[in-house]
Short mmCIF file of C-alpha atoms in Angstrom, two decimals:
data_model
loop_
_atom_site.label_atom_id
_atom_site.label_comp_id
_atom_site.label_asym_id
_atom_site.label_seq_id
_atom_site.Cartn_x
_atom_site.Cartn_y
_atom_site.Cartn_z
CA UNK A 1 -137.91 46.57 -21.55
CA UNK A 2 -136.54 48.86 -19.21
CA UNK A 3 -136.75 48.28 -15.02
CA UNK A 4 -139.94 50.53 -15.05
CA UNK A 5 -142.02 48.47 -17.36
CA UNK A 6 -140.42 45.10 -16.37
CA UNK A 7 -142.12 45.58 -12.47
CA UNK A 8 -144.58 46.85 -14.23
CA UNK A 9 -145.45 43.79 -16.47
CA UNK A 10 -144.28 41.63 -13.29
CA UNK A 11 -146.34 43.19 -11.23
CA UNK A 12 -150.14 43.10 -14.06
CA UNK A 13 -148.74 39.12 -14.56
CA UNK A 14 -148.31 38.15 -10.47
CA UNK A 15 -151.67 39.92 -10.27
CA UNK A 16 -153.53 37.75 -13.11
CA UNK A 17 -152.18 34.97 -12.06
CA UNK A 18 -153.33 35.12 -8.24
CA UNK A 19 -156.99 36.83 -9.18
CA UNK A 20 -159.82 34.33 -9.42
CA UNK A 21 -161.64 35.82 -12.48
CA UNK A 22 -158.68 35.48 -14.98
CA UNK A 23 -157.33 32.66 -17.02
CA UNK A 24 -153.42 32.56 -17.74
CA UNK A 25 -150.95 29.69 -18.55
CA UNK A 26 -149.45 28.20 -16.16
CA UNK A 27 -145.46 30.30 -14.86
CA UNK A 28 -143.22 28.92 -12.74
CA UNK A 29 -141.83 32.37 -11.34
CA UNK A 30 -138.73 32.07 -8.95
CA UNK A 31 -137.41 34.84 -6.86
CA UNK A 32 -134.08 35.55 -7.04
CA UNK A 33 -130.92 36.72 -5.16
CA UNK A 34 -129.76 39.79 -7.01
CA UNK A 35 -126.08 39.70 -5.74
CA UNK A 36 -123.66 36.84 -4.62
CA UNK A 37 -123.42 36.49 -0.83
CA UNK A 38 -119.84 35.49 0.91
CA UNK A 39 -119.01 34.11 4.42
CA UNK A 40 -115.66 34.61 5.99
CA UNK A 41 -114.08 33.36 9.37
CA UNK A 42 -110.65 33.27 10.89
CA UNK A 43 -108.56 29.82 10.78
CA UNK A 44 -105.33 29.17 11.95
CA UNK A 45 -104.06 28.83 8.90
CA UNK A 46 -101.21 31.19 7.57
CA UNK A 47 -103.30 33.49 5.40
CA UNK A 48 -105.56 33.49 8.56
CA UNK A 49 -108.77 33.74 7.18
CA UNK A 50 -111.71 31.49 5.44
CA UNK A 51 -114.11 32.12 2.50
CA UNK A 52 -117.00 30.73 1.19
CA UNK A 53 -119.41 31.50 -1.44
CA UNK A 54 -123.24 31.01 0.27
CA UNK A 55 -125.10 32.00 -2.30
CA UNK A 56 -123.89 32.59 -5.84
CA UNK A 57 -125.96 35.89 -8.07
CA UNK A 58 -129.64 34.65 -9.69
CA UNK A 59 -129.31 32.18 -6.55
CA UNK A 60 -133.12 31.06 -6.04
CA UNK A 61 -134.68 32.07 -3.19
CA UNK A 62 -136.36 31.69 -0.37
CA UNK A 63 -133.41 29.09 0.34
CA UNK A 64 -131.70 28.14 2.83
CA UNK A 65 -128.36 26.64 3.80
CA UNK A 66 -126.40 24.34 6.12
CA UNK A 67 -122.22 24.62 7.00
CA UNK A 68 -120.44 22.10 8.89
CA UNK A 69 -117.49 23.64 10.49
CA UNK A 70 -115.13 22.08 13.57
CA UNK A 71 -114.35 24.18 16.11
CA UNK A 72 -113.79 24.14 19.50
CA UNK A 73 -114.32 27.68 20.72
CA UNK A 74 -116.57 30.37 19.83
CA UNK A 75 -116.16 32.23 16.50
CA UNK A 76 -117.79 35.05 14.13
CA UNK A 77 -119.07 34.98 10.45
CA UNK A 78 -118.58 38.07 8.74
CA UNK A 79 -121.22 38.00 5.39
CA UNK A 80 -120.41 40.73 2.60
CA UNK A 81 -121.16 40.93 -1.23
CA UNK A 82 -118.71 39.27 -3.01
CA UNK A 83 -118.55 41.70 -5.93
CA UNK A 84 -118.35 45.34 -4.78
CA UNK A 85 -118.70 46.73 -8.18
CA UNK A 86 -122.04 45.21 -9.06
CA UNK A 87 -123.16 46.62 -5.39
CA UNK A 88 -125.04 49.72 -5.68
CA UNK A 89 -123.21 50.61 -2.12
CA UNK A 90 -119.87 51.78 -1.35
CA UNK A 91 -119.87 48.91 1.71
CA UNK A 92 -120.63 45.61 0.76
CA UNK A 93 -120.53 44.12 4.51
CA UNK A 94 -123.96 42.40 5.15
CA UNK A 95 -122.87 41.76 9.26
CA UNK A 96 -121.18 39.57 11.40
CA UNK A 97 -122.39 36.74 13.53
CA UNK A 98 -120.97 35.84 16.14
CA UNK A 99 -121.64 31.67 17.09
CA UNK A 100 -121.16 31.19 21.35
CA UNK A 101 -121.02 28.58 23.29
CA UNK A 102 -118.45 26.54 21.20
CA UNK A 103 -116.62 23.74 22.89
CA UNK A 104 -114.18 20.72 22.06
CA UNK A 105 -115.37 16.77 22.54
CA UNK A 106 -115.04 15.08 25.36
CA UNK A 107 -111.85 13.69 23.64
CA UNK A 108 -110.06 16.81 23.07
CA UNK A 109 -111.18 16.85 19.38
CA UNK A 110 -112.93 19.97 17.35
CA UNK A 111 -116.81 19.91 17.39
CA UNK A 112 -119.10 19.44 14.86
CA UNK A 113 -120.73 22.90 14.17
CA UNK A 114 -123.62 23.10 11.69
CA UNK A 115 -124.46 26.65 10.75
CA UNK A 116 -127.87 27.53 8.90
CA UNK A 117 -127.96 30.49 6.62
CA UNK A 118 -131.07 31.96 4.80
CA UNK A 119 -132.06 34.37 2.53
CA UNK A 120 -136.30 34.78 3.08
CA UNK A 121 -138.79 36.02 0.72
CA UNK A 122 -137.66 39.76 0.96
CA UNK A 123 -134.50 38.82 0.11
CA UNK A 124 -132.41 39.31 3.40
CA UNK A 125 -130.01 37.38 4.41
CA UNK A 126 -129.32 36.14 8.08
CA UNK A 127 -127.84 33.49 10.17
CA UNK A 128 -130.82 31.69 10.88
CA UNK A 129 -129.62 28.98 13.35
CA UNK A 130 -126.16 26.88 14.74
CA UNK A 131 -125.75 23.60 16.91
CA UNK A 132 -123.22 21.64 17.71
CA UNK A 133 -123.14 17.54 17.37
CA UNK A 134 -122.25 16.06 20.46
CA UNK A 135 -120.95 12.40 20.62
CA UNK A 136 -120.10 9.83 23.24
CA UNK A 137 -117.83 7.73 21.38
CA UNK A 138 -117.86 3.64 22.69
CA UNK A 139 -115.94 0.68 20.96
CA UNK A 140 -117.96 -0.90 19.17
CA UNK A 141 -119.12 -3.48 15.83
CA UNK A 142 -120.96 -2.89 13.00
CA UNK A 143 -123.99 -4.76 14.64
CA UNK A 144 -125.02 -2.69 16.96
CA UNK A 145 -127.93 0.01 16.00
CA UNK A 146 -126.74 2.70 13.57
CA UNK A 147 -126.20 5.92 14.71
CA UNK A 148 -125.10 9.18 13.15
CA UNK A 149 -121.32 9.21 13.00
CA UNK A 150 -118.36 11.64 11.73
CA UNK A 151 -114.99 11.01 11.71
CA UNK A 152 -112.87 13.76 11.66
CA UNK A 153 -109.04 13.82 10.89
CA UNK A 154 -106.28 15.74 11.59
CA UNK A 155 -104.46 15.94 8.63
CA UNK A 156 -106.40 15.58 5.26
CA UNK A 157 -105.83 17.47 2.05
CA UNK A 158 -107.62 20.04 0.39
CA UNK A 159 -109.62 17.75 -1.11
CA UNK A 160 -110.84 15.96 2.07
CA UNK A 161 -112.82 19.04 3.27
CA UNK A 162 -115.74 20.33 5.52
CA UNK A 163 -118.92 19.32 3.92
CA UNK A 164 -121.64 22.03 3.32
CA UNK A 165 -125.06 20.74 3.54
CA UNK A 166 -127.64 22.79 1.16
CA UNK A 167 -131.03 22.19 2.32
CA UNK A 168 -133.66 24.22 0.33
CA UNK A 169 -137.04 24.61 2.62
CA UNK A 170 -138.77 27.18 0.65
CA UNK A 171 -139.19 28.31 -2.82
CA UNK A 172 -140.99 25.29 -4.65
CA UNK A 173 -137.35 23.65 -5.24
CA UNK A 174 -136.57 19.74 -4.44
CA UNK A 175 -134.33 18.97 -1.37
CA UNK A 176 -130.94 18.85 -2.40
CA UNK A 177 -127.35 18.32 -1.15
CA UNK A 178 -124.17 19.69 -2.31
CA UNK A 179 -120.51 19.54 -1.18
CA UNK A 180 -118.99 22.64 -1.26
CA UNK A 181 -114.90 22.82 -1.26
CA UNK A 182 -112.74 25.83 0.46
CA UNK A 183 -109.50 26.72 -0.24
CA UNK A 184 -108.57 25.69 2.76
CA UNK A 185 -108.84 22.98 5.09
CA UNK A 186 -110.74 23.29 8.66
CA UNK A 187 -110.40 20.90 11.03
CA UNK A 188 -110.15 20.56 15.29
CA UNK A 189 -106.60 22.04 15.53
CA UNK A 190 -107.13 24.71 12.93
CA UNK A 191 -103.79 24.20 11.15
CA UNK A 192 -103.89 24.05 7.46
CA UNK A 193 -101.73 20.55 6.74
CA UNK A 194 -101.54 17.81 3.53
CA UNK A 195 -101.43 13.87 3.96
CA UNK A 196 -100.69 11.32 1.85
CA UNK A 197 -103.13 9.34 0.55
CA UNK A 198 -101.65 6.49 2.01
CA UNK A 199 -101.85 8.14 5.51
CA UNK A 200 -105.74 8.45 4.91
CA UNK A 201 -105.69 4.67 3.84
CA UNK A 202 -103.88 3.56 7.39
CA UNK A 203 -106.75 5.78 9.25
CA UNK A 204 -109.55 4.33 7.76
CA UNK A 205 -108.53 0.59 8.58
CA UNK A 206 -108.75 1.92 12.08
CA UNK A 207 -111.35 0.84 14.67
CA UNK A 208 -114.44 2.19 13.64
CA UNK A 209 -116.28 4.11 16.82
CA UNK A 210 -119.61 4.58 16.79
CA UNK A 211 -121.70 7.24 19.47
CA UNK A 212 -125.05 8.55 19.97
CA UNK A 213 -124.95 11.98 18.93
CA UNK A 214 -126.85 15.05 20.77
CA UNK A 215 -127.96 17.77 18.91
CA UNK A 216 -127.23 21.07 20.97
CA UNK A 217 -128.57 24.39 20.03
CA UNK A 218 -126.04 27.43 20.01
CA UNK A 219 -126.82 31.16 20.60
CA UNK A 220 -125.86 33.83 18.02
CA UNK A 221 -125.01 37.49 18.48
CA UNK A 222 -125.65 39.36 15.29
CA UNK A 223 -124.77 42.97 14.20
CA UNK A 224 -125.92 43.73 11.09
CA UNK A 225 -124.98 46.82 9.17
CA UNK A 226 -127.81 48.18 7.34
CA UNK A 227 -129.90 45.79 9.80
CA UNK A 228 -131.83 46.43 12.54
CA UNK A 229 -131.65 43.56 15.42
CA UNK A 230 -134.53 41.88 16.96
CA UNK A 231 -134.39 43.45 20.05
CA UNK A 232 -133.94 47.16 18.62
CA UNK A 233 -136.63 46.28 15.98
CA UNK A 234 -139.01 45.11 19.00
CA UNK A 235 -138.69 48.10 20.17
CA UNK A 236 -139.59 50.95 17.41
CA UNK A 237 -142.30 48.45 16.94
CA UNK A 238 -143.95 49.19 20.48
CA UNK A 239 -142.35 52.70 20.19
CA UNK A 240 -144.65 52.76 16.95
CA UNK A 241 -147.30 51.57 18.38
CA UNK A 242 -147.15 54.50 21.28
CA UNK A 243 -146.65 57.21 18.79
CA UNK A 244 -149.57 55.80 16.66
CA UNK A 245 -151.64 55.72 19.85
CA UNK A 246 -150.45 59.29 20.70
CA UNK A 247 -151.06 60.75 17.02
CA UNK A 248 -154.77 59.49 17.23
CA UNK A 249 -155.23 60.83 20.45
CA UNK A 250 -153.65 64.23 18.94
CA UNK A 251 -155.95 63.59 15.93
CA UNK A 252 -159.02 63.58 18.01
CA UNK A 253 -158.47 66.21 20.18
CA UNK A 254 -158.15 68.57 17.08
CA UNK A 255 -160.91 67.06 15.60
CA UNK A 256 -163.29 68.14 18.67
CA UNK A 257 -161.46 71.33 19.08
CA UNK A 258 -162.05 72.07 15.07
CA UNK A 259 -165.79 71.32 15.84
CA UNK A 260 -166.06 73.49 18.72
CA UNK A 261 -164.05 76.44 16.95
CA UNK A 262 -166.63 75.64 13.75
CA UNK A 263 -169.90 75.68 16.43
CA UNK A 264 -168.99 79.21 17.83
CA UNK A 265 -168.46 80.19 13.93
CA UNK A 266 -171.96 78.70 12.67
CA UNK A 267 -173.98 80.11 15.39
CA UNK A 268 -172.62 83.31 14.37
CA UNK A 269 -173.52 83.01 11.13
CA UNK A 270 -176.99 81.56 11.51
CA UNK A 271 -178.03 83.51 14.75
CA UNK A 272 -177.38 87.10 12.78
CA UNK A 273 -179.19 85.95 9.91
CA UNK A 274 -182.14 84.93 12.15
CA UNK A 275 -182.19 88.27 13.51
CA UNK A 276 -182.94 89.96 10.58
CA UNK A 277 -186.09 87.30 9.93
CA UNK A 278 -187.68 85.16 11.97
CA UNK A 279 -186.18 86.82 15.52
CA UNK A 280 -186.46 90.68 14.31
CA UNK A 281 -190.58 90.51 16.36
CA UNK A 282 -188.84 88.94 19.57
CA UNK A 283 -185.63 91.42 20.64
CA UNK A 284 -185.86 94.99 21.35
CA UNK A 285 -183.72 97.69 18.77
CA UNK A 286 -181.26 98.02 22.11
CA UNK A 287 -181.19 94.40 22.40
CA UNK A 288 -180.54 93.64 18.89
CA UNK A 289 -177.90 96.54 18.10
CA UNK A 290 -176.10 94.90 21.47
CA UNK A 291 -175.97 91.42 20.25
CA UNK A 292 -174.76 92.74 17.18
CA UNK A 293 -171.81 94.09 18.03
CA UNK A 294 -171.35 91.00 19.94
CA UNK A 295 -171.46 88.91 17.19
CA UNK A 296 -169.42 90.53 14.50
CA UNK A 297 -166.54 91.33 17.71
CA UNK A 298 -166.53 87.75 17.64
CA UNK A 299 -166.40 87.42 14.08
CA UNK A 300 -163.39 89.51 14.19
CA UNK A 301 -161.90 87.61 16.85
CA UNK A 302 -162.21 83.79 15.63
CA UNK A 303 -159.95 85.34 12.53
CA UNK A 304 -157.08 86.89 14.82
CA UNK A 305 -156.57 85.95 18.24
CA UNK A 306 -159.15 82.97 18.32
CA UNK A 307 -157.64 81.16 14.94
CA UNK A 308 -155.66 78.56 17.13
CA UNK A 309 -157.06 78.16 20.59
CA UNK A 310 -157.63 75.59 22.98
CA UNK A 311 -160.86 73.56 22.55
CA UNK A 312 -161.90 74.92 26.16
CA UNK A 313 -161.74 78.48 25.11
CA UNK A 314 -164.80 77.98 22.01
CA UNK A 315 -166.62 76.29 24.32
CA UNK A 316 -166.96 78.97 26.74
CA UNK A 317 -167.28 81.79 23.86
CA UNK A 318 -169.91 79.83 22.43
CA UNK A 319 -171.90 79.30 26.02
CA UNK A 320 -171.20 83.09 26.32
CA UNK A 321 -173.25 83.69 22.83
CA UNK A 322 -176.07 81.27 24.09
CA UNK A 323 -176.86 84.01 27.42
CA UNK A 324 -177.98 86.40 24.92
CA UNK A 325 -179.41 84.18 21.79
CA UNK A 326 -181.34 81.47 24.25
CA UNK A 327 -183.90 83.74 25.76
CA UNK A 328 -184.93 85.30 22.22
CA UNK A 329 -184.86 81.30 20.49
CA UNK A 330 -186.92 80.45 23.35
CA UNK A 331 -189.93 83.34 22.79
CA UNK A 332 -189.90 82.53 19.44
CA UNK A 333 -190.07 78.69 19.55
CA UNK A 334 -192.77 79.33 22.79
CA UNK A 335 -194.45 81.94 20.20
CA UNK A 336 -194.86 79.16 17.25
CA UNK A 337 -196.25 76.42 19.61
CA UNK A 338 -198.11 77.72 22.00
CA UNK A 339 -201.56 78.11 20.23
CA UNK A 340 -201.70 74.34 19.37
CA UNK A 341 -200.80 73.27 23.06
CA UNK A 342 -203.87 76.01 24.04
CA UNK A 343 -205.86 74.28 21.57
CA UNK A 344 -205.77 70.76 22.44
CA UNK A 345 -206.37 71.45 26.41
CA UNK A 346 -209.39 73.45 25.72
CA UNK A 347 -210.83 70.47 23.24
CA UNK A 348 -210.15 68.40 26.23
CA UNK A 349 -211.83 70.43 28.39
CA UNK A 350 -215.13 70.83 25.89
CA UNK A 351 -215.42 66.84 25.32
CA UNK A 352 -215.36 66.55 29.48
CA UNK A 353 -217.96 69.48 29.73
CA UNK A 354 -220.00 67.08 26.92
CA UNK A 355 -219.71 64.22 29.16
CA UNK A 356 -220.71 65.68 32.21
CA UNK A 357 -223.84 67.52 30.37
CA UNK A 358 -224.96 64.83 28.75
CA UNK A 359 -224.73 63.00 32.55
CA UNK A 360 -227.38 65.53 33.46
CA UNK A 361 -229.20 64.79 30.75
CA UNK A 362 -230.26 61.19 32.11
CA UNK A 363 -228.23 59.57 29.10
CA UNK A 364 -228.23 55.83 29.53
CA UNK A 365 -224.27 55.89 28.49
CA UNK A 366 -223.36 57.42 31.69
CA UNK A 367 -226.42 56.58 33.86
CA UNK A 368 -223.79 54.45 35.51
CA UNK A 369 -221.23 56.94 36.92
CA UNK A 370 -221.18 57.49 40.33
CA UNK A 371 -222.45 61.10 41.27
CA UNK A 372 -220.47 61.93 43.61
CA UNK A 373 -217.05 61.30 41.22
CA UNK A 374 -218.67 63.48 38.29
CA UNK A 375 -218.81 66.33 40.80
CA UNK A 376 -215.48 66.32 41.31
CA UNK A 377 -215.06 65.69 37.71
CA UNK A 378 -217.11 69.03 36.80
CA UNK A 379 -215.21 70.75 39.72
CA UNK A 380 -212.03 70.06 38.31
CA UNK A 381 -213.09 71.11 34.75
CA UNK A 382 -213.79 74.01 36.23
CA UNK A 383 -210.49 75.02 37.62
CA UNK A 384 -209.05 74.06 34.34
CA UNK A 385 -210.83 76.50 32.60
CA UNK A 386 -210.36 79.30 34.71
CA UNK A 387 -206.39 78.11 34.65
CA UNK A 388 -206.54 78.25 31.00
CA UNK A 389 -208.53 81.72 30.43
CA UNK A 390 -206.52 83.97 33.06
CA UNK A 391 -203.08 82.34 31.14
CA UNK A 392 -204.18 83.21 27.88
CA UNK A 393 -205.80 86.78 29.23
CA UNK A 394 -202.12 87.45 30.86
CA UNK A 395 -200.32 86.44 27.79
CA UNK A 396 -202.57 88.42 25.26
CA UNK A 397 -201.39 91.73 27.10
CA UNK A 398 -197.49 90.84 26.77
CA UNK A 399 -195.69 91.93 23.63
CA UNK A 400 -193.28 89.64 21.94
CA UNK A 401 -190.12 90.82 23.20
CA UNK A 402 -191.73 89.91 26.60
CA UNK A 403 -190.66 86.33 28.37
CA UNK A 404 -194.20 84.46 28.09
CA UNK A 405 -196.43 83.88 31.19
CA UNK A 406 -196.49 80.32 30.65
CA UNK A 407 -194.43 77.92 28.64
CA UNK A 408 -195.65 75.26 26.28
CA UNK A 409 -194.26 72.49 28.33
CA UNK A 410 -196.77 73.59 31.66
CA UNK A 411 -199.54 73.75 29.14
CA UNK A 412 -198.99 69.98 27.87
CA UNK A 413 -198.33 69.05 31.63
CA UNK A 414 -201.57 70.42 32.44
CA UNK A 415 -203.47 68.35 29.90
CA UNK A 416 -202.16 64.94 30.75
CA UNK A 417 -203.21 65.78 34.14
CA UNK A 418 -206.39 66.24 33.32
CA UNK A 419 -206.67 63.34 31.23
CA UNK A 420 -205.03 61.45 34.24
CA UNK A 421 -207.93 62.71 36.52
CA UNK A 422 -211.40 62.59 34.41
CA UNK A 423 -210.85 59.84 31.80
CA UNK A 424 -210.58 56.98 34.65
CA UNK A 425 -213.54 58.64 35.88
CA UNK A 426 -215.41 59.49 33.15
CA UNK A 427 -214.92 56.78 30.52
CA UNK A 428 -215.34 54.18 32.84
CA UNK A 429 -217.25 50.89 31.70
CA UNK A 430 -221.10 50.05 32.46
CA UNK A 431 -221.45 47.25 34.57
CA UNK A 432 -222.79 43.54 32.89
CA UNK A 433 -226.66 42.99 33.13
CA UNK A 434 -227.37 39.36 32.63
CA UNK A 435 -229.97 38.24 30.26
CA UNK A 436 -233.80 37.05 31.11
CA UNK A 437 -233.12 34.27 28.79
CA UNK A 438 -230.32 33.07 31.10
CA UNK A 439 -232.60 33.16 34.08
CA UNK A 440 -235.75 31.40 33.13
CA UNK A 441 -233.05 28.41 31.87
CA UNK A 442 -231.92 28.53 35.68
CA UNK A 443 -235.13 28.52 37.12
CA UNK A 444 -236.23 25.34 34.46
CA UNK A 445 -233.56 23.18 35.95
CA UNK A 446 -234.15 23.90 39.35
CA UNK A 447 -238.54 23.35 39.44
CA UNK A 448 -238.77 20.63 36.93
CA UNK A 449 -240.09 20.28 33.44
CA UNK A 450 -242.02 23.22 32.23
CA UNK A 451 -245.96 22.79 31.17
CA UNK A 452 -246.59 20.94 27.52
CA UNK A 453 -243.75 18.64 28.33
CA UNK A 454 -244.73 15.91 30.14
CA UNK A 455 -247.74 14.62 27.81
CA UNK A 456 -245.84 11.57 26.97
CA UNK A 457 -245.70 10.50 30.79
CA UNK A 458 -247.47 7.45 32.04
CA UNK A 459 -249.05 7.48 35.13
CA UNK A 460 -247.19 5.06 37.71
CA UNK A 461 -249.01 2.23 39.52
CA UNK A 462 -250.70 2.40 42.37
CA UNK A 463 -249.96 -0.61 43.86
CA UNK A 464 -246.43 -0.21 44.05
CA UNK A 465 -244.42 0.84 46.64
CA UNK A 466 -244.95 3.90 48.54
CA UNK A 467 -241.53 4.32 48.09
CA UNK A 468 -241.57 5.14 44.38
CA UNK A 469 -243.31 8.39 45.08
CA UNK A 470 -240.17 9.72 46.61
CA UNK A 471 -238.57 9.14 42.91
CA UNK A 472 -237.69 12.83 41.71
CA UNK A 473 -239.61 14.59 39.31
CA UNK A 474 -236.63 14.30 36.65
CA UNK A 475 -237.26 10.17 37.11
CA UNK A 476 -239.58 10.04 34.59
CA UNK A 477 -241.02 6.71 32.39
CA UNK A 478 -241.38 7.56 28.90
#
């Protein structure tokens, strides 16, 4: 395969694998770093300078690393490629990173620095974090609680050298932890020395100390190469985000002035073709050869002059057109729906004439009207119709190039007035008559027990008290 169809096939496989609706065996795919990645810092030491090898090529990753240096001022990391020729770059320098705030023990001896180095998911490396180990060192025995302790020599061999921790936090990889050994030897004086073995032996029958330890956290100055830093990338991210802001603004502003430039345009278009058909009855010849010329001048002019022009400027050429197009829309759309405005106010006016006729007529439906209220009901009519038959006399003798006498909206305002005024009036409900039935019931329970029902009644004794006869009549012995 060649690259193309290897990210290709990559890319179809990643996809299968993460989409719900297919079915693939099971791949353990692991990112990888493409080139080896060194560190180097100055020493003390006679060739000056230290290497180390972070991450080797086809180095898993997202991974990250920990180095243990002692030092007991501040000092930079420079991270390159190790092999230039497998670079596709001319300069294989990744950065340099500068770790601050270094200082020596209380006891005069080189710090503890642990260094963290990553390469993420995109595969970029960085210095991701440093600290130094702080102790408080305190004679002590072995019974006491344990704590984290170092010892740290001045003169050990090559072999007795920092320890680099390699913790792996991403990438579906177990924790592991490696020893990695330099060239050279770095310790708190920063001179490059050999012991004897035997030397080593004498300094570890030595009291053993023990301390607390304090973990503190150390800034880092980076400057990367091909890199942007955190505070320049912060901002051309908000510098983005203004120019994005600014481009939609400059999107929509030529959006509405496209739409007004494409209004003045289409009412040319569809106001000259109306001429010719539906508006040819309602302009005079002079009229229409003016607005003509108008129209095709700007025609001619939204092609040269007006092709790139502020929104403003379309708007007020296409208000201009509307002086001379309105008044000839509005006799024709005045024209078209005038006679069914006329038509419904004069059936309004015929079913009150009914009403009122019908009144006169003695007709039980409206026997219940008040007189004096269909007068003024009749009255009114009356106006209404004389209203209606000088408008449509006065608009019979205009021609159609003529504004009209009255406009359909003041026709349809006239009707709901009148059915305002003479419906309350004219449609209003009879009055409830109560029934005879409901009367003689009344007039049963106030007098007593009608005749026929009272045959079953015995006739009380005489001998009893006068008192009974003041017994009601609905006290009766059956």
């Amino acid at each position: 395969l060649n690259a193309d169809e290897a990210v290709a096939r990559g890319c179809a496989l990643q996809c299968a694998i993460l989409s719900p609706a297919f079915k693939v065996r099971e791949f353990s795919i692991t990112d990888l770093v493409p080139y080896s990645i060194t560190l180097r810092w100055k020493t003390s030491f006679e060739d000056g300078t230290g290497e180390c090898e972070v991450f080797c090529k086809n180095h898993p990753a997202p991974f990250s690393k920990v180095i243990t240096f002692h030092k007991k001022e501040p000092f930079e990391l420079e991270a390159f490629y190790t092999n230039l020729h497998e670079v596709p770059y001319p300069d294989p320098r990744i950065g340099s990173f500068t770790i601050q705030n270094v200082f020596p023990q209380s006891d005069g001896d080189s710090s503890k620095v642990k260094v963290k180095v990553r390469v993420n998911i995109h595969g970029i490396f960085s210095v991701a974090s440093a600290s130094v180990i702080e102790k408080q060192n305190v004679e002590g025995d072995h019974s006491d609680a344990p704590m984290e302790t170092e010892t740290s020599f001045k003169n050990e061999s090559k072999d007795d050298v920092d320890k680099m921790q390699v913790d792996q936090e991403e990438g579906g990889h177990q924790k592991c932890h490696a020893e990695h050994t330099p060239e050279e030897e770095i310790d708190h004086t920063g001179t490059k020395t050999k012991s004897a073995p035997s030397d080593k032996q004498d300094r570890l029958n030595q009291t053993i100390k023990k301390g607390k330890v304090k973990s503190i956290d150390l800034p880092i100055q980076s400057s990367l190469c091909r890199q942007l830093g955190q505070d320049l990338l912060n901002s051309y991210i908000e510098n983005e985000g203004k120019m994005i802001m600014q481009m939609i603004m400059q999107d929509k502003l030529e959006k509405e002035r496209n739409d007004a430039k494409n209004a003045v345009e289409e009412y040319v278009y569809d106001f000259r073709d109306k001429l010719g058909t539906v508006y040819e009855k309602f302009i005079t010849q002079e009229d229409l050869n003016k607005l003509s010329t108008i129209l095709e001048d700007t025609e001619n002019w939204l092609y040269e002059e007006g092709e790139d022009q502020p929104k403003q400027i379309y708007v007020d050429k296409l208000q201009e057109l509307k002086k001379y197009g309105q008044p000839i829309q509005m006799r024709y759309m005045e024209h078209e729906e005038r006679p069914k405005a006329l038509n419904d106010l004069g059936k309004k006016i015929q079913l009150v004439m009914k009403v009122i006729e019908a009144y006169r007529n003695k007709d039980e439906r409206y026997d219940h009207l008040d007189p004096t209220e269909v007068e003024k009901v009749e009255k009114y009519i009356s106006d209404a119709m004389s209203w209606l038959n000088s408008k449509m006399n006065a608009q019979n003798k205009l021609s159609l190039t003529q504004d009209p006498v009255v406009k359909v909206s003041e026709i349809v305002a006239k009707s709901k007035e009148l059915d305002n005024f003479c419906n309350p009036i004219i449609y209003k409900p009879k009055p409830k008559v109560e029934v005879a039935e409901d009367k003689a019931k009344a007039n049963s329970e106030h007098n007593g027990p009608m005749d026929g029902q009272s045959g079953t009644e015995t006739k009380p004794d005489t001998t009893k008290d006068s008192s009974q006869h003041t017994k009601s009549s609905g006290e009766m012995e059956v």
